mmCIF file of C-alpha atoms and ligand atoms in Angstrom:
data_model
loop_
_atom_site.group_PDB
_atom_site.id
_atom_site.type_symbol
_atom_site.label_atom_id
_atom_site.label_comp_id
_atom_site.label_asym_id
_atom_site.label_seq_id
_atom_site.Cartn_x
_atom_site.Cartn_y
_atom_site.Cartn_z
ATOM 1 C CA MET A 1 103.731 94.796 111.334
ATOM 2 C CA SER A 2 104.903 94.428 114.960
ATOM 3 C CA ILE A 3 105.066 90.994 116.621
ATOM 4 C CA ASP A 4 102.181 92.042 118.916
ATOM 5 C CA GLY A 5 100.057 93.023 115.894
ATOM 6 C CA MET A 6 100.875 89.711 114.231
ATOM 7 C CA ASN A 7 99.946 87.697 117.342
ATOM 8 C CA ASP A 8 96.707 89.666 117.535
ATOM 9 C CA ILE A 9 95.723 88.739 113.954
ATOM 10 C CA ASN A 10 96.747 85.121 114.498
ATOM 11 C CA GLU A 11 94.554 84.964 117.601
ATOM 12 C CA LYS A 12 91.551 86.499 115.816
ATOM 13 C CA LEU A 13 91.974 84.127 112.857
ATOM 14 C CA SER A 14 92.291 81.117 115.183
ATOM 15 C CA LYS A 15 88.873 81.963 116.596
ATOM 16 C CA LYS A 16 87.279 82.252 113.151
ATOM 17 C CA LEU A 17 89.012 79.285 111.514
ATOM 18 C CA LYS A 18 89.467 76.350 113.916
ATOM 19 C CA GLY A 19 92.637 74.443 113.083
ATOM 20 C CA ILE A 20 94.291 77.247 111.088
ATOM 21 C CA LYS A 21 98.077 76.881 110.922
ATOM 22 C CA PHE A 22 100.725 79.564 110.676
ATOM 23 C CA ASN A 23 103.853 79.453 108.517
ATOM 24 C CA GLU A 24 102.955 76.015 107.178
ATOM 25 C CA VAL A 25 105.530 74.774 104.653
ATOM 26 C CA LEU A 26 103.702 74.040 101.389
ATOM 27 C CA ALA A 27 106.201 71.708 99.636
ATOM 28 C CA PRO A 28 104.599 68.520 101.044
ATOM 29 C CA PHE A 29 101.235 69.618 99.664
ATOM 30 C CA THR A 30 102.566 69.662 96.094
ATOM 31 C CA SER A 31 103.563 66.860 93.728
ATOM 32 C CA PHE A 32 106.726 68.869 92.884
ATOM 33 C CA ASN A 33 107.611 68.839 96.620
ATOM 34 C CA ILE A 34 108.662 72.467 96.230
ATOM 35 C CA GLY A 35 107.444 75.632 97.936
ATOM 36 C CA GLY A 36 107.994 77.814 101.009
ATOM 37 C CA PRO A 37 105.509 78.511 103.807
ATOM 38 C CA ALA A 38 101.970 79.835 103.686
ATOM 39 C CA LYS A 39 101.512 82.657 106.167
ATOM 40 C CA PHE A 40 98.144 81.059 106.979
ATOM 41 C CA TYR A 41 96.975 77.563 106.063
ATOM 42 C CA TYR A 42 93.493 76.160 106.563
ATOM 43 C CA ALA A 43 92.026 72.798 105.507
ATOM 44 C CA ALA A 44 88.292 73.241 104.757
ATOM 45 C CA LYS A 45 86.280 70.019 105.036
ATOM 46 C CA ASN A 46 82.876 71.180 103.845
ATOM 47 C CA ASN A 47 81.127 74.013 101.988
ATOM 48 C CA LYS A 48 80.403 75.923 105.183
ATOM 49 C CA GLU A 49 84.087 75.916 106.117
ATOM 50 C CA ILE A 50 85.137 76.926 102.586
ATOM 51 C CA LEU A 51 82.716 79.854 102.581
ATOM 52 C CA ASN A 52 83.737 80.867 106.080
ATOM 53 C CA ALA A 53 87.429 80.816 105.085
ATOM 54 C CA ILE A 54 86.803 82.995 102.021
ATOM 55 C CA LYS A 55 84.712 85.487 103.962
ATOM 56 C CA THR A 56 87.274 85.622 106.777
ATOM 57 C CA ALA A 57 90.103 86.277 104.300
ATOM 58 C CA LYS A 58 88.082 89.097 102.743
ATOM 59 C CA ASN A 59 87.143 90.594 106.132
ATOM 60 C CA PHE A 60 90.781 90.612 107.218
ATOM 61 C CA ASP A 61 91.903 91.845 103.806
ATOM 62 C CA ILE A 62 94.096 88.780 103.340
ATOM 63 C CA ASN A 63 95.015 87.356 99.951
ATOM 64 C CA TYR A 64 93.813 83.787 99.548
ATOM 65 C CA PHE A 65 94.607 80.873 97.271
ATOM 66 C CA ILE A 66 92.575 77.699 96.672
ATOM 67 C CA LEU A 67 94.712 74.559 96.833
ATOM 68 C CA GLY A 68 93.562 71.231 95.424
ATOM 69 C CA ASN A 69 96.072 68.394 95.379
ATOM 70 C CA GLY A 70 98.934 70.686 94.305
ATOM 71 C CA THR A 71 99.728 68.673 91.145
ATOM 72 C CA ASN A 72 99.729 71.502 88.586
ATOM 73 C CA ILE A 73 101.391 74.390 90.399
ATOM 74 C CA LEU A 74 104.823 75.728 91.269
ATOM 75 C CA ILE A 75 104.935 77.527 94.620
ATOM 76 C CA SER A 76 107.760 80.028 95.129
ATOM 77 C CA ASP A 77 110.561 79.389 97.585
ATOM 78 C CA SER A 78 109.310 82.295 99.695
ATOM 79 C CA GLY A 79 105.875 80.700 99.888
ATOM 80 C CA PHE A 80 102.495 82.432 99.861
ATOM 81 C CA ASN A 81 101.894 85.644 101.752
ATOM 82 C CA GLY A 82 98.231 85.010 102.611
ATOM 83 C CA LEU A 83 95.740 82.255 103.382
ATOM 84 C CA VAL A 84 95.952 78.926 101.574
ATOM 85 C CA ILE A 85 92.545 77.203 101.634
ATOM 86 C CA LYS A 86 93.052 73.485 101.073
ATOM 87 C CA MET A 87 89.994 71.787 99.627
ATOM 88 C CA GLU A 88 89.088 68.753 101.699
ATOM 89 C CA ASN A 89 85.377 68.515 100.860
ATOM 90 C CA GLN A 90 85.102 64.857 99.963
ATOM 91 C CA ASN A 91 81.512 63.773 99.367
ATOM 92 C CA ILE A 92 80.290 61.845 96.328
ATOM 93 C CA LEU A 93 76.611 61.402 95.589
ATOM 94 C CA PHE A 94 75.205 58.961 93.018
ATOM 95 C CA ASP A 95 71.858 59.344 91.230
ATOM 96 C CA ASN A 96 71.447 56.717 88.513
ATOM 97 C CA GLU A 97 73.766 57.792 85.676
ATOM 98 C CA TYR A 98 74.559 61.119 87.338
ATOM 99 C CA VAL A 99 77.244 61.642 89.938
ATOM 100 C CA ILE A 100 77.969 64.748 91.978
ATOM 101 C CA ALA A 101 81.491 65.000 93.373
ATOM 102 C CA GLU A 102 82.689 67.696 95.757
ATOM 103 C CA SER A 103 85.720 69.584 94.585
ATOM 104 C CA GLY A 104 88.188 68.092 97.087
ATOM 105 C CA VAL A 105 87.527 64.551 95.850
ATOM 106 C CA LYS A 106 90.561 63.064 94.105
ATOM 107 C CA ILE A 107 89.907 62.273 90.461
ATOM 108 C CA GLN A 108 91.282 58.745 90.975
ATOM 109 C CA LYS A 109 88.896 58.097 93.855
ATOM 110 C CA LEU A 110 85.942 59.211 91.763
ATOM 111 C CA ILE A 111 86.987 56.906 88.897
ATOM 112 C CA ARG A 112 87.284 53.950 91.298
ATOM 113 C CA GLU A 113 83.849 54.601 92.755
ATOM 114 C CA THR A 114 82.117 55.116 89.418
ATOM 115 C CA ILE A 115 83.666 51.928 88.038
ATOM 116 C CA SER A 116 82.492 49.989 91.083
ATOM 117 C CA LYS A 117 78.956 51.117 90.198
ATOM 118 C CA ASN A 118 79.360 49.995 86.547
ATOM 119 C CA LEU A 119 79.453 53.579 85.327
ATOM 120 C CA THR A 120 81.671 54.417 82.373
ATOM 121 C CA GLY A 121 82.871 57.780 81.031
ATOM 122 C CA LEU A 122 85.791 58.974 83.181
ATOM 123 C CA GLU A 123 88.370 56.271 82.353
ATOM 124 C CA TYR A 124 90.408 58.664 80.164
ATOM 125 C CA LEU A 125 91.302 60.519 83.396
ATOM 126 C CA MET A 126 93.103 57.420 84.775
ATOM 127 C CA GLY A 127 96.411 58.419 86.350
ATOM 128 C CA ILE A 128 95.698 62.155 86.710
ATOM 129 C CA PRO A 129 96.553 62.879 90.360
ATOM 130 C CA GLY A 130 94.538 66.082 90.995
ATOM 131 C CA THR A 131 91.191 66.862 92.617
ATOM 132 C CA ILE A 132 87.887 67.447 90.834
ATOM 133 C CA GLY A 133 88.130 71.218 91.538
ATOM 134 C CA GLY A 134 91.682 71.550 90.193
ATOM 135 C CA GLY A 135 90.843 69.259 87.289
ATOM 136 C CA VAL A 136 87.777 71.248 86.224
ATOM 137 C CA ALA A 137 89.580 74.592 86.683
ATOM 138 C CA GLY A 138 92.318 73.366 84.303
ATOM 139 C CA ASN A 139 89.973 71.300 82.071
ATOM 140 C CA VAL A 140 92.271 68.312 82.386
ATOM 141 C CA GLY A 141 92.384 65.221 80.258
ATOM 142 C CA THR A 142 94.234 63.664 77.370
ATOM 143 C CA PRO A 143 95.097 65.510 74.140
ATOM 144 C CA THR A 144 91.665 64.507 72.772
ATOM 145 C CA ASP A 145 89.318 64.076 75.777
ATOM 146 C CA TRP A 146 88.844 66.802 78.387
ATOM 147 C CA ILE A 147 86.871 66.644 81.605
ATOM 148 C CA ASN A 148 84.296 69.232 80.430
ATOM 149 C CA LYS A 149 82.774 66.633 78.079
ATOM 150 C CA ASN A 150 81.208 64.765 81.041
ATOM 151 C CA ILE A 151 80.080 67.818 83.006
ATOM 152 C CA VAL A 152 76.421 68.800 83.379
ATOM 153 C CA GLU A 153 76.739 71.631 85.895
ATOM 154 C CA ILE A 154 79.143 73.160 88.376
ATOM 155 C CA THR A 155 78.337 74.520 91.818
ATOM 156 C CA ILE A 156 80.503 77.473 92.781
ATOM 157 C CA ILE A 157 80.909 80.100 95.437
ATOM 158 C CA ASN A 158 80.709 83.248 93.320
ATOM 159 C CA GLY A 159 82.393 86.631 93.781
ATOM 160 C CA GLN A 160 79.535 87.776 96.021
ATOM 161 C CA ASP A 161 80.047 84.775 98.334
ATOM 162 C CA GLU A 162 76.816 83.132 97.178
ATOM 163 C CA ILE A 163 76.412 79.513 96.169
ATOM 164 C CA GLU A 164 75.486 79.395 92.485
ATOM 165 C CA VAL A 165 74.968 76.581 89.997
ATOM 166 C CA VAL A 166 76.336 77.263 86.515
ATOM 167 C CA ASN A 167 75.857 75.054 83.477
ATOM 168 C CA LYS A 168 78.820 73.605 81.582
ATOM 169 C CA PHE A 169 78.528 76.085 78.725
ATOM 170 C CA SER A 170 79.182 79.074 80.955
ATOM 171 C CA GLY A 171 82.414 77.418 82.105
ATOM 172 C CA ASN A 172 84.110 78.747 78.891
ATOM 173 C CA PHE A 173 86.023 75.490 78.561
ATOM 174 C CA SER A 174 88.776 75.032 76.012
ATOM 175 C CA TYR A 175 92.082 73.129 75.926
ATOM 176 C CA ARG A 176 93.436 73.215 79.536
ATOM 177 C CA TYR A 177 91.354 76.306 80.217
ATOM 178 C CA SER A 178 88.162 77.317 82.002
ATOM 179 C CA ARG A 179 86.874 80.590 83.356
ATOM 180 C CA PHE A 180 87.979 79.333 86.820
ATOM 181 C CA LYS A 181 91.666 78.792 85.986
ATOM 182 C CA TYR A 182 93.027 82.306 86.511
ATOM 183 C CA ASN A 183 90.133 83.542 88.604
ATOM 184 C CA ASN A 184 90.512 83.339 92.340
ATOM 185 C CA ARG A 185 87.104 84.933 92.942
ATOM 186 C CA GLU A 186 85.021 81.918 91.982
ATOM 187 C CA VAL A 187 85.562 78.655 93.819
ATOM 188 C CA ILE A 188 84.290 75.323 92.552
ATOM 189 C CA ILE A 189 82.618 73.344 95.339
ATOM 190 C CA ALA A 190 80.942 70.500 93.452
ATOM 191 C CA VAL A 191 80.583 69.138 89.925
ATOM 192 C CA LYS A 192 77.773 67.071 88.415
ATOM 193 C CA PHE A 193 78.798 64.554 85.752
ATOM 194 C CA MET A 194 76.692 62.459 83.414
ATOM 195 C CA LEU A 195 78.009 58.915 82.822
ATOM 196 C CA LYS A 196 76.644 55.723 81.300
ATOM 197 C CA MET A 197 76.075 52.189 82.548
ATOM 198 C CA ALA A 198 78.399 49.572 81.027
ATOM 199 C CA SER A 199 79.686 46.076 81.680
ATOM 200 C CA GLN A 200 82.848 45.594 83.761
ATOM 201 C CA THR A 201 84.483 43.894 80.750
ATOM 202 C CA ASP A 202 84.042 47.014 78.600
ATOM 203 C CA ILE A 203 85.108 49.328 81.423
ATOM 204 C CA GLN A 204 88.245 47.300 82.197
ATOM 205 C CA LYS A 205 89.249 47.334 78.500
ATOM 206 C CA LYS A 206 89.199 51.141 78.582
ATOM 207 C CA VAL A 207 91.075 51.252 81.900
ATOM 208 C CA LYS A 208 93.870 49.090 80.459
ATOM 209 C CA LYS A 209 94.096 51.256 77.330
ATOM 210 C CA TYR A 210 94.398 54.525 79.257
ATOM 211 C CA ILE A 211 96.899 53.112 81.748
ATOM 212 C CA ALA A 212 99.055 51.872 78.871
ATOM 213 C CA ASN A 213 98.958 55.343 77.277
ATOM 214 C CA ARG A 214 100.619 56.719 80.436
ATOM 215 C CA SER A 215 103.582 54.342 80.460
ATOM 216 C CA HIS A 216 105.878 57.103 79.125
ATOM 217 C CA GLN A 217 105.115 59.493 82.027
ATOM 218 C CA PRO A 218 107.505 59.724 85.004
ATOM 219 C CA ILE A 219 104.632 59.123 87.460
ATOM 220 C CA ASN A 220 106.857 58.070 90.349
ATOM 221 C CA GLU A 221 108.989 61.233 90.262
ATOM 222 C CA ALA A 222 108.334 64.607 91.953
ATOM 223 C CA CYS A 223 106.861 66.673 89.115
ATOM 224 C CA ALA A 224 103.782 68.698 88.188
ATOM 225 C CA GLY A 225 102.614 66.967 85.014
ATOM 226 C CA SER A 226 103.087 68.759 81.704
ATOM 227 C CA ILE A 227 104.870 72.067 82.195
ATOM 228 C CA PHE A 228 103.758 73.580 78.874
ATOM 229 C CA LYS A 229 100.544 73.447 76.875
ATOM 230 C CA ASN A 230 100.813 71.935 73.413
ATOM 231 C CA PRO A 231 100.995 74.700 70.794
ATOM 232 C CA GLN A 232 98.479 74.376 67.961
ATOM 233 C CA ASN A 233 99.193 71.268 65.844
ATOM 234 C CA LYS A 234 102.470 70.619 67.733
ATOM 235 C CA LYS A 235 103.510 68.646 70.777
ATOM 236 C CA ALA A 236 105.457 70.538 73.412
ATOM 237 C CA TRP A 237 107.520 67.459 74.340
ATOM 238 C CA GLU A 238 108.626 66.983 70.722
ATOM 239 C CA LEU A 239 109.789 70.611 70.433
ATOM 240 C CA ILE A 240 111.723 70.380 73.721
ATOM 241 C CA ASP A 241 113.211 67.064 72.652
ATOM 242 C CA GLN A 242 114.174 68.399 69.198
ATOM 243 C CA ALA A 243 115.824 71.378 70.910
ATOM 244 C CA GLY A 244 118.117 68.829 72.557
ATOM 245 C CA LEU A 245 116.883 69.523 76.087
ATOM 246 C CA ARG A 246 115.909 66.034 77.310
ATOM 247 C CA GLY A 247 117.876 65.515 80.544
ATOM 248 C CA LYS A 248 118.913 69.211 80.739
ATOM 249 C CA LYS A 249 119.532 70.148 84.384
ATOM 250 C CA MET A 250 119.568 73.418 86.292
ATOM 251 C CA GLY A 251 120.220 73.134 90.023
ATOM 252 C CA GLY A 252 117.942 70.342 91.240
ATOM 253 C CA ALA A 253 115.474 70.667 88.342
ATOM 254 C CA MET A 254 115.790 68.417 85.278
ATOM 255 C CA VAL A 255 113.909 67.879 82.046
ATOM 256 C CA SER A 256 112.612 64.310 82.351
ATOM 257 C CA LYS A 257 114.414 61.728 80.264
ATOM 258 C CA ASP A 258 111.101 59.816 79.924
ATOM 259 C CA HIS A 259 108.874 62.704 78.842
ATOM 260 C CA ALA A 260 110.487 65.993 77.764
ATOM 261 C CA ASN A 261 107.446 68.110 78.758
ATOM 262 C CA PHE A 262 107.866 67.068 82.414
ATOM 263 C CA ILE A 263 110.360 68.733 84.761
ATOM 264 C CA ILE A 264 111.552 66.590 87.646
ATOM 265 C CA ASN A 265 112.622 67.670 91.105
ATOM 266 C CA THR A 266 115.690 65.421 91.441
ATOM 267 C CA GLY A 267 115.739 65.886 95.213
ATOM 268 C CA GLN A 268 116.568 69.339 96.448
ATOM 269 C CA ALA A 269 115.198 71.522 93.619
ATOM 270 C CA LYS A 270 114.227 75.078 94.431
ATOM 271 C CA ALA A 271 111.347 76.846 92.718
ATOM 272 C CA ASP A 272 113.968 79.169 91.238
ATOM 273 C CA ASP A 273 115.701 76.199 89.572
ATOM 274 C CA VAL A 274 112.397 75.253 87.891
ATOM 275 C CA VAL A 275 111.772 78.852 86.814
ATOM 276 C CA MET A 276 115.259 79.138 85.309
ATOM 277 C CA LEU A 277 114.865 75.831 83.477
ATOM 278 C CA THR A 278 111.405 76.707 82.082
ATOM 279 C CA SER A 279 112.718 80.111 80.927
ATOM 280 C CA TYR A 280 115.666 78.436 79.242
ATOM 281 C CA ILE A 281 113.402 75.907 77.503
ATOM 282 C CA LYS A 282 111.096 78.704 76.250
ATOM 283 C CA GLN A 283 114.042 80.693 74.919
ATOM 284 C CA GLN A 284 115.618 77.659 73.188
ATOM 285 C CA VAL A 285 112.313 76.570 71.580
ATOM 286 C CA ARG A 286 111.613 80.153 70.451
ATOM 287 C CA ASP A 287 115.111 80.516 68.947
ATOM 288 C CA LYS A 288 114.981 77.170 67.144
ATOM 289 C CA PHE A 289 111.352 76.965 66.005
ATOM 290 C CA ASN A 290 109.959 80.474 66.384
ATOM 291 C CA ILE A 291 107.271 79.094 68.698
ATOM 292 C CA GLN A 292 106.373 80.624 72.052
ATOM 293 C CA LEU A 293 105.583 77.899 74.603
ATOM 294 C CA GLN A 294 103.016 78.741 77.264
ATOM 295 C CA GLU A 295 102.910 77.261 80.744
ATOM 296 C CA GLU A 296 100.178 74.794 81.705
ATOM 297 C CA ILE A 297 101.293 74.972 85.343
ATOM 298 C CA LYS A 298 100.418 77.967 87.495
ATOM 299 C CA TYR A 299 102.999 79.967 89.443
ATOM 300 C CA ILE A 300 101.976 80.804 93.013
ATOM 301 C CA GLY A 301 103.593 83.352 95.305
ATOM 302 C CA PHE A 302 105.926 84.927 92.757
ATOM 303 C CA GLU A 303 104.215 88.362 92.748
HETATM 304 C C1 FAD B 1 102.307 62.708 87.212
HETATM 305 C C2 FAD B 1 101.284 63.703 86.730
HETATM 306 C C3 FAD B 1 100.542 63.421 85.606
HETATM 307 C C4 FAD B 1 99.586 64.337 85.139
HETATM 308 N N1 FAD B 1 98.883 64.020 84.019
HETATM 309 C C5 FAD B 1 97.991 64.906 83.539
HETATM 310 C C6 FAD B 1 97.242 64.615 82.346
HETATM 311 O O1 FAD B 1 97.374 63.569 81.740
HETATM 312 N N2 FAD B 1 96.370 65.534 81.895
HETATM 313 C C7 FAD B 1 96.156 66.722 82.534
HETATM 314 O O2 FAD B 1 95.342 67.530 82.061
HETATM 315 N N3 FAD B 1 96.838 67.036 83.672
HETATM 316 C C8 FAD B 1 97.753 66.162 84.190
HETATM 317 N N4 FAD B 1 98.462 66.465 85.308
HETATM 318 C C9 FAD B 1 98.271 67.787 85.928
HETATM 319 C C10 FAD B 1 97.356 67.811 87.148
HETATM 320 O O3 FAD B 1 97.213 66.572 87.775
HETATM 321 C C11 FAD B 1 95.964 68.325 86.806
HETATM 322 O O4 FAD B 1 96.030 69.595 86.246
HETATM 323 C C12 FAD B 1 95.141 68.320 88.090
HETATM 324 O O5 FAD B 1 93.830 67.958 87.879
HETATM 325 C C13 FAD B 1 95.220 69.576 88.915
HETATM 326 O O6 FAD B 1 94.395 69.384 90.075
HETATM 327 P P1 FAD B 1 94.913 69.740 91.543
HETATM 328 O O7 FAD B 1 93.829 69.410 92.476
HETATM 329 O O8 FAD B 1 96.209 69.121 91.832
HETATM 330 O O9 FAD B 1 95.046 71.319 91.387
HETATM 331 P P2 FAD B 1 96.148 72.271 92.040
HETATM 332 O O10 FAD B 1 97.469 71.984 91.417
HETATM 333 O O11 FAD B 1 96.040 72.214 93.513
HETATM 334 O O12 FAD B 1 95.612 73.683 91.524
HETATM 335 C C14 FAD B 1 95.660 73.987 90.161
HETATM 336 C C15 FAD B 1 94.809 75.276 89.912
HETATM 337 O O13 FAD B 1 93.442 74.961 90.119
HETATM 338 C C16 FAD B 1 92.888 75.855 91.097
HETATM 339 N N5 FAD B 1 91.905 75.128 91.902
HETATM 340 C C17 FAD B 1 92.061 73.989 92.633
HETATM 341 N N6 FAD B 1 90.899 73.623 93.203
HETATM 342 C C18 FAD B 1 89.993 74.579 92.840
HETATM 343 C C19 FAD B 1 88.607 74.796 93.140
HETATM 344 N N7 FAD B 1 87.930 73.951 93.925
HETATM 345 N N8 FAD B 1 87.997 75.877 92.622
HETATM 346 C C20 FAD B 1 88.664 76.747 91.847
HETATM 347 N N9 FAD B 1 89.974 76.618 91.506
HETATM 348 C C21 FAD B 1 90.639 75.541 92.009
HETATM 349 C C22 FAD B 1 94.065 76.281 91.967
HETATM 350 O O14 FAD B 1 93.785 77.512 92.619
HETATM 351 C C23 FAD B 1 95.155 76.380 90.902
HETATM 352 O O15 FAD B 1 95.037 77.604 90.234
HETATM 353 C C24 FAD B 1 99.398 65.571 85.825
HETATM 354 C C25 FAD B 1 100.149 65.841 86.962
HETATM 355 C C26 FAD B 1 101.084 64.932 87.422
HETATM 356 C C27 FAD B 1 101.896 65.240 88.651
#
């Protein structure tokens, strides 16, 4: 496309999406601190803006990607050739033992607020740095407790750009999976959870337990959480460790010495370094144990 044509589209988009940015580098929006620019970047603060962004992308025939807190993705060095819609819808509504959180709310903020209202049920999510939308899409949690267990219903923008409420059973939840994970057509805008009243003493006991369980994670490093899902009846970190890969480095990417299922950006890592390291890990684990590891993280912009 000519520069004039490009300027024309940028101008039209600026009118439709106030505050849209062009060629916005995505690395700072990810916990890996890796990723090239988005051709178009728009932060949507409420449902109206989210819907408008989706419709605009469709009208202009632009690819779009929904970005939460960027804590479970690897964005390519060349970035994303389309519109990144960053979820900044932040409302939380309490109704006795029910709470409705918009999808851009950070999981940690929701836990703090529920605890302050003596509500228990989400403590097992302590330390998970994503948003409600990203968390529900990936059915996050611990090896034994996943976020779907507290969900009552999910409000989405469906493929026909309508707002629809779906119950938890139609979410097709399983370990680190939901029908929303690989499906860019449906966007989560709010989630209703059912919790229980409890005393602060009981809640704080749980908080301490779950924080202690995280002591082995490199939470202060640039990373994207677990790179691989646990294969059935196995732990990915143990397989990687037994393959002798703890501390293995390629370019700026390194297998964490604290937790072998985490890859760390040691400073200047490129997405390509991470891709080479994950491929190497998969090959080594396959050769040694005849097990095919599968990524928990999602790759963005590699098509
Ligand atoms: C230090 C660290 C520790 C972690 N520990 C854990 C852990 O213990 N357990 C665990 O399960 N995970 C863990 N994670 C992974 C990660 O935090 C979760 O998967 C997280 O909830 C992802 O949410 P996000 O907002 O960052 O999503 P993003 O990374 O922004 O997006 C992930 C996917 O969700 C999609 N998505 C985001 N928002 C929406 C929406 N509103 N509607 C539809 N799709 C959407 C995106 O398009 C993308 O495909 C950890 C990560 C880090 C960095």
